[in-house]
Amino acid sequence: IIILEFFFNIFFFLFFNTLNCFFKNCKLVLFLIKLFLGYNMLDEQTAKIIDRVSSYTGIQVPAVLADYVSTYIAKHASLASLSLEEYCELLIPGTPHFDNLIIEVTINETYFFREEQQFEFLKNFFFPKFYGKKMIIWSGACSSGEEPVSLCALATSCGVYPVVYASDIDQGRLKYFKNGIYSRASFRKEGKKYWSILESTKCGDFTEKSFILSKHIFDKINIHFYNLNGDLPCPVPPSVNLIFLRNVFIYFNKESRKKILTKLSKVLAPNGLIFLASSEIGSITEDLLPEDIHKVNYESIYFLSKKSNPDFVVDTHLLQEKIKLEKTEPVKKIPKLSSYPKILTKKQNKKI
């Protein structure tokens, strides 16, 4: 009986792993796992882990991902030859197991000069105010670094002396950032007009297959691990002129959003700006905003500002005619990167 039970366990271990290879994330695999391991046991462990992720990070795992989390837990418990309870005990905040799970339930989609209209606004209206001066910038969810590098390059090209802080909760993405090598996947059609300044400002160099950051840029960018929903103070000085926190609030509930916005207001300098993703700004209602933060728009571009500034509005109107007369600078040709997946130019861009 013991021998039969041994071979029985081996058979089902190989069976489930084979199925997972062919039907990754498939509901059939989840059904079979639940059938043999017990519906209640797996669902209870999944609920506990989702609550743990939410309480630590503030991230709200959508219901559509609950099955995926269940599959993830069962798969990794099996690979580690642990029971569900034993594996879930390893999923503690601050451990590699827990960090990997957070990566799985969030989307790390980013590329250089994403949402080009926001960078256009900064170039024409905001950065000129800091010409010849130091400016503090914080990219609060920097992922692999494309956003803070874009901000650093554009500010430098406008005659600003940027001091950039970049933070994220994903240790893996921060490690990728520090490595400083990007494939073609980090470049899209949107933002192409600004590619040339990455080299002209000596932020890095294009090769045939990649873009490599220069060591010089890390003198301007400070990289930190930081949990926005945690209780630690922000990893920046209390005089930040510009904050980018894009594609983050989609993961947070109302309470967490209010908590984070309060944190941002404490470090934002007077007349400082906060940029969220254009798809998120509509979800920021007045009841979430601290008293000194206001939602502002210039044409179709919306952002948050620390107290209203009439002079700022006047400045934008004065600059309108100047922008119309400016000639677009020729874009420097960038070497073709053969590693650029063709799917990015069609399917993936539509999803973005």
Short mmCIF file of C-alpha atoms in Angstrom, two decimals:
data_model
loop_
_atom_site.label_atom_id
_atom_site.label_comp_id
_atom_site.label_asym_id
_atom_site.label_seq_id
_atom_site.Cartn_x
_atom_site.Cartn_y
_atom_site.Cartn_z
CA ILE A 1 0.00 0.00 0.00
CA ILE A 2 2.84 2.40 0.87
CA ILE A 3 4.52 1.69 -2.47
CA LEU A 4 1.27 2.23 -4.37
CA GLU A 5 0.66 5.49 -2.53
CA PHE A 6 4.20 6.63 -3.37
CA PHE A 7 3.74 5.98 -7.10
CA PHE A 8 0.26 7.50 -6.95
CA ASN A 9 1.68 10.76 -5.59
CA ILE A 10 4.45 10.83 -8.19
CA PHE A 11 1.91 10.24 -10.95
CA PHE A 12 -0.31 13.14 -9.93
CA PHE A 13 2.66 15.45 -9.35
CA LEU A 14 3.85 14.83 -12.92
CA PHE A 15 0.30 14.93 -14.23
CA PHE A 16 -0.50 18.38 -12.79
CA ASN A 17 2.84 19.87 -13.79
CA THR A 18 2.45 18.56 -17.34
CA LEU A 19 -1.02 20.07 -17.55
CA ASN A 20 0.29 23.35 -16.23
CA CYS A 21 2.93 23.48 -18.96
CA PHE A 22 0.32 23.09 -21.68
CA PHE A 23 -2.53 25.02 -20.08
CA LYS A 24 -0.82 27.69 -18.02
CA ASN A 25 -3.32 29.75 -16.04
CA CYS A 26 -6.10 27.63 -17.52
CA LYS A 27 -9.30 27.12 -15.52
CA LEU A 28 -9.13 23.39 -16.27
CA VAL A 29 -5.88 23.16 -14.29
CA LEU A 30 -7.39 25.07 -11.40
CA PHE A 31 -10.45 22.80 -11.42
CA LEU A 32 -8.32 19.66 -11.26
CA ILE A 33 -6.10 21.09 -8.52
CA LYS A 34 -9.13 22.00 -6.45
CA LEU A 35 -10.68 18.59 -7.09
CA PHE A 36 -7.72 16.68 -5.66
CA LEU A 37 -6.50 19.15 -3.02
CA GLY A 38 -9.91 20.25 -1.81
CA TYR A 39 -11.98 23.26 -2.88
CA ASN A 40 -12.31 24.79 0.58
CA MET A 41 -8.65 24.37 1.53
CA LEU A 42 -7.31 26.14 -1.58
CA ASP A 43 -9.95 28.89 -1.56
CA GLU A 44 -9.36 29.64 2.12
CA GLN A 45 -5.60 29.89 1.64
CA THR A 46 -6.08 32.10 -1.42
CA ALA A 47 -8.37 34.47 0.49
CA LYS A 48 -5.83 34.75 3.33
CA ILE A 49 -2.98 35.56 0.94
CA ILE A 50 -5.03 38.13 -1.00
CA ASP A 51 -5.91 39.84 2.30
CA ARG A 52 -2.22 39.79 3.25
CA VAL A 53 -1.23 41.42 -0.05
CA SER A 54 -3.92 44.09 0.36
CA SER A 55 -3.08 44.94 3.97
CA TYR A 56 0.65 45.25 3.25
CA THR A 57 0.63 47.02 -0.12
CA GLY A 58 -2.87 48.49 -0.36
CA ILE A 59 -3.22 46.70 -3.69
CA GLN A 60 -6.73 45.46 -4.35
CA VAL A 61 -6.50 42.14 -6.18
CA PRO A 62 -9.48 42.06 -8.57
CA ALA A 63 -11.85 39.10 -8.44
CA VAL A 64 -10.81 38.05 -11.93
CA LEU A 65 -7.29 37.36 -10.60
CA ALA A 66 -8.41 35.24 -7.64
CA ASP A 67 -8.30 32.05 -9.72
CA TYR A 68 -4.86 32.99 -10.98
CA VAL A 69 -3.60 33.47 -7.42
CA SER A 70 -5.04 30.06 -6.51
CA THR A 71 -3.21 28.44 -9.41
CA TYR A 72 -0.01 30.28 -8.49
CA ILE A 73 -0.16 29.07 -4.87
CA ALA A 74 -0.92 25.45 -5.79
CA LYS A 75 1.78 25.36 -8.47
CA HIS A 76 4.56 26.78 -6.27
CA ALA A 77 3.55 24.64 -3.31
CA SER A 78 3.85 21.60 -5.54
CA LEU A 79 7.23 22.69 -6.94
CA ALA A 80 8.53 23.19 -3.41
CA SER A 81 7.07 19.83 -2.29
CA LEU A 82 5.10 21.64 0.42
CA SER A 83 1.49 21.54 1.53
CA LEU A 84 -0.67 24.58 0.84
CA GLU A 85 -0.45 25.68 4.47
CA GLU A 86 3.33 25.26 4.54
CA TYR A 87 3.84 27.26 1.36
CA CYS A 88 1.47 30.03 2.46
CA GLU A 89 3.51 30.38 5.65
CA LEU A 90 6.43 31.39 3.40
CA LEU A 91 4.40 34.22 1.83
CA ILE A 92 5.41 36.82 4.37
CA PRO A 93 5.91 40.53 3.46
CA GLY A 94 9.55 41.28 2.76
CA THR A 95 10.43 37.76 1.61
CA PRO A 96 11.33 36.81 -2.01
CA HIS A 97 8.28 34.52 -2.17
CA PHE A 98 5.95 37.38 -1.27
CA ASP A 99 7.72 39.86 -3.58
CA ASN A 100 7.32 37.45 -6.50
CA LEU A 101 3.60 37.13 -5.81
CA ILE A 102 3.20 40.94 -5.85
CA ILE A 103 4.92 41.01 -9.23
CA GLU A 104 2.42 38.46 -10.53
CA VAL A 105 -0.67 40.45 -9.50
CA THR A 106 0.53 43.81 -10.85
CA ILE A 107 1.30 45.05 -14.34
CA ASN A 108 4.77 46.48 -14.94
CA GLU A 109 3.98 47.96 -18.34
CA THR A 110 6.09 51.04 -19.05
CA TYR A 111 8.17 52.65 -21.76
CA PHE A 112 10.13 55.83 -22.43
CA PHE A 113 8.06 59.05 -22.70
CA ARG A 114 4.76 57.27 -22.16
CA GLU A 115 1.77 59.64 -22.47
CA GLU A 116 3.73 62.03 -24.63
CA GLN A 117 1.28 64.92 -24.14
CA GLN A 118 2.25 65.17 -20.48
CA PHE A 119 5.93 65.53 -21.39
CA GLU A 120 5.00 68.10 -24.03
CA PHE A 121 3.23 70.14 -21.35
CA LEU A 122 6.24 69.97 -19.03
CA LYS A 123 8.59 71.02 -21.81
CA ASN A 124 6.53 74.03 -22.86
CA PHE A 125 5.01 75.26 -19.61
CA PHE A 126 6.61 73.89 -16.46
CA PHE A 127 10.29 73.20 -17.02
CA PRO A 128 10.99 76.73 -18.42
CA LYS A 129 10.16 78.11 -14.95
CA PHE A 130 13.19 76.25 -13.59
CA TYR A 131 15.66 77.21 -16.31
CA GLY A 132 19.13 77.37 -14.79
CA LYS A 133 17.80 76.15 -11.43
CA LYS A 134 17.73 72.91 -9.45
CA MET A 135 14.49 70.96 -9.60
CA ILE A 136 13.46 67.97 -7.47
CA ILE A 137 11.47 65.26 -9.25
CA TRP A 138 9.99 62.07 -7.79
CA SER A 139 8.87 59.08 -9.84
CA GLY A 140 6.92 57.24 -7.14
CA ALA A 141 6.22 54.03 -9.07
CA CYS A 142 9.24 53.93 -11.34
CA SER A 143 9.18 50.21 -12.21
CA SER A 144 12.23 49.51 -14.41
CA GLY A 145 13.18 53.17 -14.74
CA GLU A 146 11.92 54.35 -18.12
CA GLU A 147 9.81 57.11 -16.54
CA PRO A 148 12.45 58.75 -14.27
CA VAL A 149 15.06 58.57 -17.04
CA SER A 150 12.61 60.26 -19.45
CA LEU A 151 11.92 63.03 -16.93
CA CYS A 152 15.63 63.50 -16.21
CA ALA A 153 16.50 63.72 -19.91
CA LEU A 154 13.71 66.16 -20.78
CA ALA A 155 14.40 68.43 -17.80
CA THR A 156 18.12 68.52 -18.64
CA SER A 157 17.35 69.36 -22.28
CA CYS A 158 15.30 72.34 -21.01
CA GLY A 159 18.24 73.79 -19.09
CA VAL A 160 17.06 72.48 -15.72
CA TYR A 161 19.34 70.81 -13.14
CA PRO A 162 17.20 67.83 -12.08
CA VAL A 163 17.60 65.84 -8.88
CA VAL A 164 15.47 62.75 -9.45
CA TYR A 165 14.17 60.26 -6.89
CA ALA A 166 12.85 56.94 -8.21
CA SER A 167 11.08 54.40 -6.02
CA ASP A 168 9.06 51.21 -6.38
CA ILE A 169 7.84 48.26 -4.34
CA ASP A 170 9.15 45.73 -6.89
CA GLN A 171 12.73 44.82 -6.02
CA GLY A 172 13.11 42.92 -9.30
CA ARG A 173 12.21 45.94 -11.40
CA LEU A 174 14.57 48.16 -9.40
CA LYS A 175 17.39 45.68 -10.03
CA TYR A 176 16.59 45.83 -13.76
CA PHE A 177 16.72 49.63 -13.56
CA LYS A 178 20.13 49.60 -11.89
CA ASN A 179 21.40 47.22 -14.57
CA GLY A 180 20.53 49.94 -17.09
CA ILE A 181 20.04 47.91 -20.28
CA TYR A 182 16.76 48.24 -22.20
CA SER A 183 15.43 46.33 -25.19
CA ARG A 184 13.21 47.68 -27.94
CA ALA A 185 10.18 46.79 -25.82
CA SER A 186 10.90 49.96 -23.80
CA PHE A 187 10.34 52.14 -26.87
CA ARG A 188 7.06 52.69 -28.70
CA LYS A 189 5.83 54.98 -31.42
CA GLU A 190 4.48 57.32 -28.75
CA GLY A 191 7.31 59.49 -27.47
CA LYS A 192 9.56 58.87 -30.47
CA LYS A 193 10.13 62.61 -30.98
CA TYR A 194 12.04 62.68 -27.69
CA TRP A 195 14.28 59.65 -28.18
CA SER A 196 17.18 61.74 -29.45
CA ILE A 197 17.48 63.72 -26.21
CA LEU A 198 18.34 60.53 -24.34
CA GLU A 199 21.69 60.64 -26.13
CA SER A 200 22.08 64.42 -26.44
CA THR A 201 21.74 64.79 -22.66
CA LYS A 202 24.20 61.91 -22.16
CA CYS A 203 21.67 59.75 -20.36
CA GLY A 204 22.71 56.77 -22.42
CA ASP A 205 23.55 55.36 -25.83
CA PHE A 206 21.69 53.33 -28.43
CA THR A 207 23.29 50.20 -29.82
CA GLU A 208 21.97 47.90 -32.51
CA LYS A 209 19.93 45.85 -30.06
CA SER A 210 19.53 47.92 -26.91
CA PHE A 211 19.69 51.24 -25.10
CA ILE A 212 22.29 51.40 -22.31
CA LEU A 213 22.18 53.97 -19.53
CA SER A 214 25.37 55.90 -18.83
CA LYS A 215 26.93 55.77 -15.37
CA HIS A 216 26.62 59.55 -15.37
CA ILE A 217 22.84 59.45 -15.06
CA PHE A 218 22.95 57.64 -11.71
CA ASP A 219 24.56 60.77 -10.27
CA LYS A 220 21.22 62.49 -10.92
CA ILE A 221 18.83 59.65 -10.04
CA ASN A 222 18.45 58.22 -6.53
CA ILE A 223 16.83 54.76 -6.54
CA HIS A 224 14.90 53.48 -3.50
CA PHE A 225 12.68 50.58 -2.52
CA TYR A 226 9.47 52.08 -1.12
CA ASN A 227 5.98 50.89 -0.24
CA LEU A 228 3.58 53.76 -0.93
CA ASN A 229 0.96 52.25 1.36
CA GLY A 230 3.38 51.70 4.24
CA ASP A 231 3.89 53.92 7.27
CA LEU A 232 7.45 55.04 6.51
CA PRO A 233 7.93 58.66 5.35
CA CYS A 234 8.46 59.33 1.64
CA PRO A 235 12.08 58.79 0.50
CA VAL A 236 12.35 62.37 -0.78
CA PRO A 237 13.04 65.82 0.72
CA PRO A 238 9.96 67.92 1.69
CA SER A 239 10.28 70.23 -1.31
CA VAL A 240 9.49 68.16 -4.41
CA ASN A 241 8.57 70.24 -7.45
CA LEU A 242 7.17 67.46 -9.63
CA ILE A 243 5.72 64.04 -8.76
CA PHE A 244 4.85 61.35 -11.28
CA LEU A 245 2.70 58.56 -9.86
CA ARG A 246 1.07 56.93 -12.85
CA ASN A 247 -0.84 53.66 -13.23
CA VAL A 248 -0.82 53.07 -9.47
CA PHE A 249 -4.21 54.15 -8.17
CA ILE A 250 -5.96 51.51 -10.28
CA TYR A 251 -4.74 48.99 -7.68
CA PHE A 252 -5.78 50.91 -4.55
CA ASN A 253 -9.07 51.33 -2.75
CA LYS A 254 -10.47 54.73 -1.79
CA GLU A 255 -8.90 54.71 1.68
CA SER A 256 -5.41 53.91 0.34
CA ARG A 257 -5.70 56.57 -2.37
CA LYS A 258 -6.52 59.23 0.22
CA LYS A 259 -3.64 58.08 2.44
CA ILE A 260 -1.14 58.26 -0.42
CA LEU A 261 -2.35 61.66 -1.66
CA THR A 262 -1.94 63.02 1.88
CA LYS A 263 1.65 61.73 1.89
CA LEU A 264 2.34 63.41 -1.44
CA SER A 265 0.95 66.76 -0.30
CA LYS A 266 3.37 66.80 2.66
CA VAL A 267 6.45 66.61 0.42
CA LEU A 268 5.16 68.67 -2.53
CA ALA A 269 6.54 72.19 -2.77
CA PRO A 270 4.17 75.16 -3.22
CA ASN A 271 2.95 75.28 -6.83
CA GLY A 272 4.33 71.77 -7.33
CA LEU A 273 2.54 69.39 -9.68
CA ILE A 274 1.44 65.74 -9.45
CA PHE A 275 0.82 63.76 -12.63
CA LEU A 276 -1.27 60.60 -12.64
CA ALA A 277 -2.10 58.46 -15.66
CA SER A 278 -4.76 60.08 -17.82
CA SER A 279 -6.96 57.01 -17.23
CA GLU A 280 -6.73 57.49 -13.44
CA ILE A 281 -7.23 61.21 -12.90
CA GLY A 282 -11.01 60.92 -13.28
CA SER A 283 -11.19 58.60 -10.27
CA ILE A 284 -9.62 61.24 -8.00
CA THR A 285 -12.64 62.97 -6.51
CA GLU A 286 -12.56 66.09 -4.32
CA ASP A 287 -13.16 64.12 -1.11
CA LEU A 288 -9.85 62.29 -1.65
CA LEU A 289 -7.76 65.43 -2.01
CA PRO A 290 -6.01 67.20 0.88
CA GLU A 291 -7.09 70.83 1.37
CA ASP A 292 -4.00 72.25 -0.32
CA ILE A 293 -4.21 70.02 -3.42
CA HIS A 294 -6.42 70.92 -6.37
CA LYS A 295 -7.25 69.23 -9.65
CA VAL A 296 -6.22 71.45 -12.57
CA ASN A 297 -6.35 71.09 -16.32
CA TYR A 298 -4.77 72.75 -19.30
CA GLU A 299 -6.86 71.82 -22.33
CA SER A 300 -7.04 67.99 -22.27
CA ILE A 301 -4.17 67.53 -19.81
CA TYR A 302 -5.22 67.06 -16.18
CA PHE A 303 -2.96 67.07 -13.13
CA LEU A 304 -2.91 67.98 -9.44
CA SER A 305 -1.37 71.18 -8.10
CA LYS A 306 -0.52 72.41 -4.62
CA LYS A 307 -2.80 75.44 -4.27
CA SER A 308 -4.14 77.27 -7.33
CA ASN A 309 -1.68 79.59 -8.98
CA PRO A 310 -3.20 82.33 -11.22
CA ASP A 311 0.27 83.24 -12.52
CA PHE A 312 0.71 79.71 -13.79
CA VAL A 313 -2.47 79.96 -15.88
CA VAL A 314 -1.38 83.30 -17.33
CA ASP A 315 2.02 81.91 -18.22
CA THR A 316 0.49 79.07 -20.21
CA HIS A 317 -1.58 81.45 -22.32
CA LEU A 318 1.45 83.67 -22.99
CA LEU A 319 3.40 80.66 -24.20
CA GLN A 320 0.72 79.45 -26.61
CA GLU A 321 1.75 81.73 -29.47
CA LYS A 322 5.41 80.92 -28.92
CA ILE A 323 4.70 77.19 -29.27
CA LYS A 324 2.81 77.71 -32.53
CA LEU A 325 5.81 79.53 -34.02
CA GLU A 326 8.42 77.00 -32.86
CA LYS A 327 9.69 74.64 -35.50
CA THR A 328 9.88 71.01 -34.59
CA GLU A 329 13.49 69.90 -34.25
CA PRO A 330 14.48 67.06 -36.58
CA VAL A 331 14.46 63.72 -34.81
CA LYS A 332 17.81 61.98 -34.74
CA LYS A 333 17.62 58.58 -36.41
CA ILE A 334 17.95 55.75 -33.95
CA PRO A 335 19.53 52.43 -35.00
CA LYS A 336 16.97 49.70 -35.59
CA LEU A 337 16.87 47.24 -32.76
CA SER A 338 16.41 43.76 -34.19
CA SER A 339 15.12 42.40 -30.88
CA TYR A 340 11.94 44.50 -31.06
CA PRO A 341 9.04 41.99 -30.99
CA LYS A 342 6.70 42.59 -33.91
CA ILE A 343 3.69 41.92 -31.71
CA LEU A 344 4.36 45.17 -29.83
CA THR A 345 3.62 47.26 -32.88
CA LYS A 346 0.19 45.74 -33.31
CA LYS A 347 -1.55 43.86 -30.53
CA GLN A 348 0.21 45.12 -27.42
CA ASN A 349 0.01 48.79 -28.33
CA LYS A 350 -3.76 48.43 -28.73
CA LYS A 351 -4.01 47.07 -25.20
CA ILE A 352 -2.06 50.07 -23.87
#
